[in-house]
Amino acid sequence: MSYLNITEVESAVTSLAAVFPTAELIELPEPSVEGRAAHALRIGTAERGANDAVVLIGGVHAREWGSCEILVELAADLLEAHRDGTGLTYGGTSFTSAHVRSILDELDVVVFPLVNPDGRHYSQTVEPMWRKNRNPANSGGDPARIGVDINRNYDFLFDFQTAFHPAAGPRVSTDAGDLVYQGPSPFSEPETRNVRWLLDDFPRTRWFVDVHSYSEDMLTIWGDDDNQSAEPPKNFRNTDFDGKRGLAGDQLYAEYLRQADADDAGVLAEEFCSGLKAVRGRGYTPMTAFHLYPTSGTSHDYAYARHIVDTDKGKIHGFTVEWGKSFHPPWSEMEKIILDVDAGLVAFCLKALTL
Ligand SMILES: [Zn+2]
């Protein structure tokens, strides 16, 4: 095996659904900009929606090739182990058959391995370092200005020029020629809308993990500023703090997060990292996303912010994995990274069941 092309990712997802009765194929409502269908899997023994859900997505940034394989392998591992009544072993990390059963019996595990098929195809056939989708709508006919960064296109502090301090320099752009172009409006892209649809379609989603590369981190919210749990008015909805967000270690602003939620996020990130480390010793760092760099419009912040903006929605703890130390490691190394991250994700799911 080596890196999967987009046809192979699709056929892996559809054949898992065909072979395993505990997997359900989910067709996302919108095709990509270039017209490609997208599919996810729901893994679980109960009726759809009867359990809390963990939603795992990957293949958002085109060049981060191994994310699709990580999620396809995780789905296959869980389904095969459950069918065969076995446990799972990833190097030095092991899970019992009872662990596997509890994940499938007590959760909806929703796996969406390829959010951005157009971008992955372009990255694998034309420009290996391509990151965005392939939407030409804002390019003015200039091929160098094609594409939107899907992970800046969510509805969270989208108007960053108003929200952030002029010196903050969040890693997001209004210029279609940039790698981190946010798009003309929140959810302007079908790929981003598909992820939102998945969260809406599983209203019992409590955990969301977006699989990216690279830097060997497990990122928790928030991405716009440091966290704090003492001053609720300092929050992303409060326009009194426009122009003050995004500076590190200052007194102007830090994003409010309830202490209990900060604690839960930290516990889950630690559990992911310790499950991963036991495989072969890789040390991933749990930290808030802001400590990587300030951002707006990312998936994990949007996922958590939903229940604050709309109190009818459930609370979703959002995370982003940044696996590995390069975008395209040799396949022999990628195979090891898949074991690392999948062990971390299984440990994450088991811990989530206890919270
Ligand atoms: Zn990424």
Tab-separated table of C-alpha atoms and ligand atoms in Angstrom:
chain	number	residue	atom	x	y	z
A	1	MET	CA	0.000	0.000	0.000
A	2	SER	CA	0.975	3.619	-0.371
A	3	TYR	CA	-0.883	6.928	-0.229
A	4	LEU	CA	-4.422	6.550	-1.524
A	5	ASN	CA	-5.671	8.575	-4.457
A	6	ILE	CA	-9.150	10.085	-4.203
A	7	THR	CA	-10.820	7.168	-6.002
A	8	GLU	CA	-9.198	4.751	-3.574
A	9	VAL	CA	-10.321	6.752	-0.521
A	10	GLU	CA	-13.881	6.734	-1.839
A	11	SER	CA	-13.841	3.021	-2.616
A	12	ALA	CA	-12.359	2.239	0.805
A	13	VAL	CA	-15.216	4.089	2.497
A	14	THR	CA	-17.963	2.569	0.359
A	15	SER	CA	-16.589	-0.950	0.627
A	16	LEU	CA	-16.311	-0.776	4.413
A	17	ALA	CA	-19.980	0.182	4.476
A	18	ALA	CA	-20.821	-2.696	2.135
A	19	VAL	CA	-18.885	-5.327	4.092
A	20	PHE	CA	-19.669	-4.398	7.697
A	21	PRO	CA	-23.254	-4.225	8.978
A	22	THR	CA	-22.029	-1.991	11.817
A	23	ALA	CA	-21.005	0.669	9.280
A	24	GLU	CA	-23.488	2.962	7.565
A	25	LEU	CA	-22.599	4.966	4.453
A	26	ILE	CA	-23.490	8.648	4.678
A	27	GLU	CA	-23.628	10.678	1.487
A	28	LEU	CA	-22.816	14.300	2.173
A	29	PRO	CA	-25.404	16.648	0.647
A	30	GLU	CA	-23.101	18.730	-1.531
A	31	PRO	CA	-20.643	17.700	-4.226
A	32	SER	CA	-17.273	19.470	-4.236
A	33	VAL	CA	-16.694	22.515	-6.438
A	34	GLU	CA	-15.551	20.205	-9.267
A	35	GLY	CA	-18.579	17.944	-8.763
A	36	ARG	CA	-17.166	15.061	-6.737
A	37	ALA	CA	-19.411	13.260	-4.268
A	38	ALA	CA	-18.310	12.981	-0.636
A	39	HIS	CA	-19.015	10.150	1.787
A	40	ALA	CA	-18.667	9.502	5.483
A	41	LEU	CA	-19.172	6.401	7.626
A	42	ARG	CA	-21.162	6.006	10.792
A	43	ILE	CA	-19.775	3.192	12.905
A	44	GLY	CA	-21.888	1.835	15.737
A	45	THR	CA	-24.230	-0.990	16.725
A	46	ALA	CA	-27.111	1.164	17.969
A	47	GLU	CA	-29.655	3.044	15.897
A	48	ARG	CA	-28.273	6.122	14.218
A	49	GLY	CA	-28.498	9.013	16.664
A	50	ALA	CA	-29.214	6.840	19.719
A	51	ASN	CA	-25.759	7.511	21.192
A	52	ASP	CA	-23.490	10.496	21.618
A	53	ALA	CA	-21.299	11.011	18.561
A	54	VAL	CA	-17.633	11.654	17.941
A	55	VAL	CA	-17.090	13.200	14.501
A	56	LEU	CA	-13.650	12.720	12.909
A	57	ILE	CA	-12.764	14.553	9.698
A	58	GLY	CA	-9.648	14.628	7.518
A	59	GLY	CA	-8.348	15.545	4.089
A	60	VAL	CA	-9.306	19.203	4.588
A	61	HIS	CA	-5.919	20.591	3.560
A	62	ALA	CA	-5.018	19.017	0.259
A	63	ARG	CA	-1.295	18.464	0.824
A	64	GLU	CA	-1.703	16.742	4.208
A	65	TRP	CA	-2.026	13.400	2.469
A	66	GLY	CA	-1.875	10.916	5.339
A	67	SER	CA	-4.951	12.245	7.134
A	68	CYS	CA	-7.305	10.255	4.884
A	69	GLU	CA	-5.359	7.050	5.460
A	70	ILE	CA	-5.360	7.597	9.242
A	71	LEU	CA	-9.154	7.767	9.283
A	72	VAL	CA	-9.778	4.957	6.775
A	73	GLU	CA	-7.479	2.675	8.789
A	74	LEU	CA	-9.145	3.641	12.067
A	75	ALA	CA	-12.563	2.773	10.662
A	76	ALA	CA	-11.316	-0.554	9.289
A	77	ASP	CA	-9.563	-1.414	12.564
A	78	LEU	CA	-12.639	-0.771	14.696
A	79	LEU	CA	-14.972	-2.625	12.339
A	80	GLU	CA	-12.731	-5.682	11.939
A	81	ALA	CA	-11.916	-5.959	15.634
A	82	HIS	CA	-15.593	-5.686	16.540
A	83	ARG	CA	-16.631	-8.299	13.978
A	84	ASP	CA	-13.889	-10.700	15.083
A	85	GLY	CA	-14.335	-10.052	18.802
A	86	THR	CA	-10.683	-9.112	19.190
A	87	GLY	CA	-8.814	-6.203	20.715
A	88	LEU	CA	-6.546	-3.761	18.904
A	89	THR	CA	-2.783	-3.483	19.183
A	90	TYR	CA	-0.761	-0.520	17.931
A	91	GLY	CA	2.871	-1.104	18.853
A	92	GLY	CA	3.015	-0.763	22.636
A	93	THR	CA	-0.602	0.415	22.956
A	94	SER	CA	-3.326	-2.217	23.307
A	95	PHE	CA	-7.082	-2.140	23.677
A	96	THR	CA	-9.227	-5.096	24.715
A	97	SER	CA	-12.188	-6.537	22.848
A	98	ALA	CA	-14.369	-5.026	25.597
A	99	HIS	CA	-12.900	-1.608	24.784
A	100	VAL	CA	-13.754	-2.051	21.110
A	101	ARG	CA	-17.271	-3.224	21.979
A	102	SER	CA	-17.897	-0.264	24.230
A	103	ILE	CA	-16.873	2.189	21.501
A	104	LEU	CA	-19.213	0.626	18.956
A	105	ASP	CA	-22.074	0.009	21.401
A	106	GLU	CA	-21.990	3.367	23.163
A	107	LEU	CA	-20.946	5.842	20.462
A	108	ASP	CA	-21.740	6.899	16.944
A	109	VAL	CA	-18.236	7.172	15.485
A	110	VAL	CA	-18.627	9.320	12.383
A	111	VAL	CA	-15.617	9.227	10.058
A	112	PHE	CA	-15.338	11.653	7.110
A	113	PRO	CA	-11.841	10.995	5.706
A	114	LEU	CA	-11.830	13.235	2.610
A	115	VAL	CA	-13.471	16.626	2.986
A	116	ASN	CA	-11.591	18.210	0.045
A	117	PRO	CA	-11.335	15.724	-2.851
A	118	ASP	CA	-10.618	18.352	-5.532
A	119	GLY	CA	-7.681	19.722	-3.576
A	120	ARG	CA	-6.221	16.287	-2.824
A	121	HIS	CA	-6.470	15.292	-6.486
A	122	TYR	CA	-4.678	18.487	-7.531
A	123	SER	CA	-2.020	17.988	-4.857
A	124	GLN	CA	-1.416	14.384	-5.910
A	125	THR	CA	-1.340	15.025	-9.670
A	126	VAL	CA	-0.176	18.626	-10.273
A	127	GLU	CA	1.082	20.683	-7.309
A	128	PRO	CA	2.115	18.640	-4.245
A	129	MET	CA	2.026	21.637	-1.885
A	130	TRP	CA	-1.545	22.662	-2.770
A	131	ARG	CA	-3.574	23.389	0.414
A	132	LYS	CA	-6.956	24.914	-0.491
A	133	ASN	CA	-9.978	23.684	-2.402
A	134	ARG	CA	-10.146	24.368	-6.168
A	135	ASN	CA	-12.876	26.990	-6.295
A	136	PRO	CA	-12.107	29.450	-9.131
A	137	ALA	CA	-14.969	31.833	-8.254
A	138	ASN	CA	-12.778	34.465	-6.570
A	139	SER	CA	-9.715	34.121	-8.811
A	140	GLY	CA	-10.586	36.637	-11.527
A	141	GLY	CA	-9.325	34.049	-14.008
A	142	ASP	CA	-5.838	33.949	-12.459
A	143	PRO	CA	-4.832	30.319	-11.768
A	144	ALA	CA	-2.593	31.514	-8.923
A	145	ARG	CA	-5.662	32.849	-7.101
A	146	ILE	CA	-7.812	29.696	-7.176
A	147	GLY	CA	-9.080	28.127	-3.992
A	148	VAL	CA	-10.314	28.816	-0.482
A	149	ASP	CA	-8.726	27.554	2.747
A	150	ILE	CA	-11.579	25.428	4.076
A	151	ASN	CA	-10.172	25.628	7.598
A	152	ARG	CA	-10.540	29.411	7.614
A	153	ASN	CA	-14.043	29.362	6.114
A	154	TYR	CA	-16.054	28.447	9.249
A	155	ASP	CA	-18.160	30.991	11.094
A	156	PHE	CA	-15.935	32.015	13.989
A	157	LEU	CA	-14.603	35.604	14.182
A	158	PHE	CA	-14.737	35.584	10.387
A	159	ASP	CA	-14.338	39.370	10.268
A	160	PHE	CA	-10.867	39.081	11.728
A	161	GLN	CA	-9.855	42.587	10.640
A	162	THR	CA	-12.460	43.943	13.085
A	163	ALA	CA	-12.045	41.308	15.797
A	164	PHE	CA	-8.261	41.186	16.156
A	165	HIS	CA	-5.675	43.668	17.370
A	166	PRO	CA	-3.826	45.291	14.451
A	167	ALA	CA	-0.575	43.765	15.706
A	168	ALA	CA	-1.982	40.243	16.214
A	169	GLY	CA	-1.319	38.963	12.706
A	170	PRO	CA	-3.712	36.014	12.707
A	171	ARG	CA	-2.874	33.408	10.097
A	172	VAL	CA	-5.808	34.113	7.773
A	173	SER	CA	-6.228	36.341	4.712
A	174	THR	CA	-8.809	38.168	2.595
A	175	ASP	CA	-6.509	37.856	-0.446
A	176	ALA	CA	-7.440	34.986	-2.767
A	177	GLY	CA	-3.785	34.651	-3.722
A	178	ASP	CA	-2.837	33.580	-0.192
A	179	LEU	CA	-2.564	30.043	1.180
A	180	VAL	CA	-4.925	30.932	4.031
A	181	TYR	CA	-7.592	32.752	2.000
A	182	GLN	CA	-10.798	32.652	4.052
A	183	GLY	CA	-13.252	32.970	1.136
A	184	PRO	CA	-15.846	35.695	0.574
A	185	SER	CA	-18.126	34.713	3.487
A	186	PRO	CA	-18.460	32.046	6.188
A	187	PHE	CA	-19.491	28.704	4.693
A	188	SER	CA	-19.094	30.007	1.138
A	189	GLU	CA	-17.608	26.605	0.192
A	190	PRO	CA	-19.530	23.347	-0.302
A	191	GLU	CA	-16.779	21.389	1.466
A	192	THR	CA	-17.178	23.516	4.607
A	193	ARG	CA	-20.969	23.280	4.425
A	194	ASN	CA	-20.698	19.475	4.313
A	195	VAL	CA	-18.883	19.482	7.658
A	196	ARG	CA	-21.519	21.783	9.173
A	197	TRP	CA	-24.234	19.476	7.822
A	198	LEU	CA	-22.585	16.497	9.501
A	199	LEU	CA	-22.594	18.260	12.882
A	200	ASP	CA	-26.232	19.284	12.348
A	201	ASP	CA	-27.191	15.781	11.249
A	202	PHE	CA	-25.687	14.292	14.413
A	203	PRO	CA	-27.122	16.637	17.051
A	204	ARG	CA	-25.668	14.434	19.768
A	205	THR	CA	-22.111	15.162	18.606
A	206	ARG	CA	-20.067	15.880	21.726
A	207	TRP	CA	-16.570	15.545	20.321
A	208	PHE	CA	-15.044	16.682	17.032
A	209	VAL	CA	-11.519	15.999	15.796
A	210	ASP	CA	-10.058	17.525	12.601
A	211	VAL	CA	-6.976	15.571	11.465
A	212	HIS	CA	-4.196	17.728	9.966
A	213	SER	CA	-0.407	17.833	9.600
A	214	TYR	CA	2.141	18.734	10.705
A	215	SER	CA	3.854	19.502	14.036
A	216	GLU	CA	3.136	16.566	16.415
A	217	ASP	CA	0.551	18.440	18.456
A	218	MET	CA	-2.947	17.852	19.799
A	219	LEU	CA	-4.644	21.238	19.679
A	220	THR	CA	-7.574	22.283	21.849
A	221	ILE	CA	-9.651	25.465	21.628
A	222	TRP	CA	-9.295	28.433	21.423
A	223	GLY	CA	-7.410	29.617	18.355
A	224	ASP	CA	-7.983	33.367	18.568
A	225	ASP	CA	-6.279	34.167	21.878
A	226	ASP	CA	-5.102	32.713	25.177
A	227	ASN	CA	-7.790	30.964	27.242
A	228	GLN	CA	-9.141	32.276	30.537
A	229	SER	CA	-11.954	31.079	32.827
A	230	ALA	CA	-12.397	34.108	35.107
A	231	GLU	CA	-14.008	36.804	32.937
A	232	PRO	CA	-17.049	35.611	30.930
A	233	PRO	CA	-17.577	38.992	29.226
A	234	LYS	CA	-14.301	38.530	27.377
A	235	ASN	CA	-15.759	36.317	24.680
A	236	PHE	CA	-15.875	36.159	20.900
A	237	ARG	CA	-19.411	37.584	20.710
A	238	ASN	CA	-18.644	40.740	22.679
A	239	THR	CA	-17.938	43.620	20.298
A	240	ASP	CA	-16.524	45.680	23.200
A	241	PHE	CA	-13.339	43.694	22.650
A	242	ASP	CA	-13.065	44.179	18.904
A	243	GLY	CA	-9.577	45.252	17.973
A	244	LYS	CA	-8.130	43.649	21.114
A	245	ARG	CA	-7.942	39.949	20.311
A	246	GLY	CA	-4.998	37.832	19.311
A	247	LEU	CA	-2.030	39.089	21.344
A	248	ALA	CA	-0.206	36.596	23.555
A	249	GLY	CA	0.299	37.177	27.264
A	250	ASP	CA	-1.365	40.617	27.329
A	251	GLN	CA	-4.094	41.993	29.623
A	252	LEU	CA	-6.323	43.321	26.823
A	253	TYR	CA	-8.117	40.095	26.039
A	254	ALA	CA	-8.196	36.340	26.471
A	255	GLU	CA	-11.006	34.090	25.251
A	256	TYR	CA	-13.398	32.812	27.925
A	257	LEU	CA	-13.745	29.066	28.378
A	258	ARG	CA	-15.635	27.509	31.293
A	259	GLN	CA	-13.154	25.878	33.632
A	260	ALA	CA	-14.906	22.495	33.489
A	261	ASP	CA	-14.718	22.519	29.684
A	262	ALA	CA	-11.081	23.544	29.707
A	263	ASP	CA	-10.405	20.672	32.113
A	264	ASP	CA	-12.260	18.130	29.941
A	265	ALA	CA	-10.459	19.303	26.806
A	266	GLY	CA	-7.117	18.996	28.570
A	267	VAL	CA	-7.915	15.489	29.834
A	268	LEU	CA	-8.899	14.300	26.353
A	269	ALA	CA	-5.859	15.861	24.691
A	270	GLU	CA	-3.582	14.253	27.295
A	271	GLU	CA	-5.258	10.895	26.790
A	272	PHE	CA	-4.748	11.114	23.029
A	273	CYS	CA	-1.068	11.948	23.509
A	274	SER	CA	-0.404	9.207	26.042
A	275	GLY	CA	-2.154	6.544	23.921
A	276	LEU	CA	-0.072	7.713	20.968
A	277	LYS	CA	3.208	7.849	22.860
A	278	ALA	CA	2.978	4.261	24.066
A	279	VAL	CA	2.968	3.001	20.459
A	280	ARG	CA	6.659	3.819	19.793
A	281	GLY	CA	7.543	6.797	21.911
A	282	ARG	CA	6.514	9.785	19.807
A	283	GLY	CA	5.826	12.765	22.072
A	284	TYR	CA	2.928	14.890	20.835
A	285	THR	CA	2.195	18.117	22.706
A	286	PRO	CA	-1.285	18.922	24.002
A	287	MET	CA	-1.842	22.688	23.812
A	288	THR	CA	-4.342	25.323	22.830
A	289	ALA	CA	-4.406	26.157	19.141
A	290	PHE	CA	-3.473	29.786	19.823
A	291	HIS	CA	-0.058	28.574	20.924
A	292	LEU	CA	0.600	27.302	17.405
A	293	TYR	CA	-0.506	30.642	15.880
A	294	PRO	CA	-3.611	32.876	16.078
A	295	THR	CA	-6.426	32.003	13.677
A	296	SER	CA	-10.036	32.731	12.838
A	297	GLY	CA	-12.620	30.607	11.060
A	298	THR	CA	-11.258	27.194	12.037
A	299	SER	CA	-13.307	24.052	12.510
A	300	HIS	CA	-12.629	23.298	16.179
A	301	ASP	CA	-13.457	26.825	17.348
A	302	TYR	CA	-16.641	26.813	15.248
A	303	ALA	CA	-17.649	23.387	16.595
A	304	TYR	CA	-17.442	24.543	20.213
A	305	ALA	CA	-18.846	28.036	19.547
A	306	ARG	CA	-22.078	26.602	18.083
A	307	HIS	CA	-23.710	25.932	21.440
A	308	ILE	CA	-22.897	29.455	22.638
A	309	VAL	CA	-24.305	31.124	19.532
A	310	ASP	CA	-27.381	28.857	19.398
A	311	THR	CA	-28.478	27.448	22.744
A	312	ASP	CA	-30.577	24.775	20.996
A	313	LYS	CA	-27.347	23.111	19.887
A	314	GLY	CA	-25.352	20.694	21.997
A	315	LYS	CA	-21.880	21.386	23.259
A	316	ILE	CA	-19.079	19.983	21.086
A	317	HIS	CA	-15.506	19.781	22.322
A	318	GLY	CA	-13.333	20.589	19.305
A	319	PHE	CA	-9.778	19.356	18.621
A	320	THR	CA	-7.228	19.396	15.822
A	321	VAL	CA	-4.513	16.763	15.469
A	322	GLU	CA	-1.320	17.891	13.747
A	323	TRP	CA	0.416	14.601	12.945
A	324	GLY	CA	3.997	14.026	11.862
A	325	LYS	CA	6.891	16.257	10.881
A	326	SER	CA	6.278	16.714	7.143
A	327	PHE	CA	3.362	16.679	4.713
A	328	HIS	CA	4.478	13.645	2.703
A	329	PRO	CA	6.634	11.345	4.821
A	330	PRO	CA	7.924	8.215	3.084
A	331	TRP	CA	5.160	5.619	3.177
A	332	SER	CA	7.139	3.400	5.570
A	333	GLU	CA	7.107	6.265	8.091
A	334	MET	CA	3.500	7.169	7.327
A	335	GLU	CA	2.477	3.614	8.247
A	336	LYS	CA	3.968	4.181	11.688
A	337	ILE	CA	2.274	7.561	12.029
A	338	ILE	CA	-1.063	5.909	11.198
A	339	LEU	CA	-0.539	3.487	14.090
A	340	ASP	CA	0.455	6.363	16.386
A	341	VAL	CA	-2.539	8.542	15.628
A	342	ASP	CA	-5.090	5.718	15.506
A	343	ALA	CA	-3.963	4.525	18.942
A	344	GLY	CA	-4.393	8.088	20.168
A	345	LEU	CA	-7.855	8.356	18.661
A	346	VAL	CA	-9.044	5.040	20.151
A	347	ALA	CA	-7.766	6.186	23.558
A	348	PHE	CA	-9.553	9.501	23.008
A	349	CYS	CA	-12.863	7.757	22.269
A	350	LEU	CA	-12.583	5.542	25.359
A	351	LYS	CA	-11.841	8.523	27.577
A	352	ALA	CA	-14.701	10.486	26.034
A	353	LEU	CA	-17.078	7.722	27.095
A	354	THR	CA	-16.169	8.382	30.737
A	355	LEU	CA	-16.800	12.160	30.612
B	1	ZN	ZN	-4.027	21.477	7.834
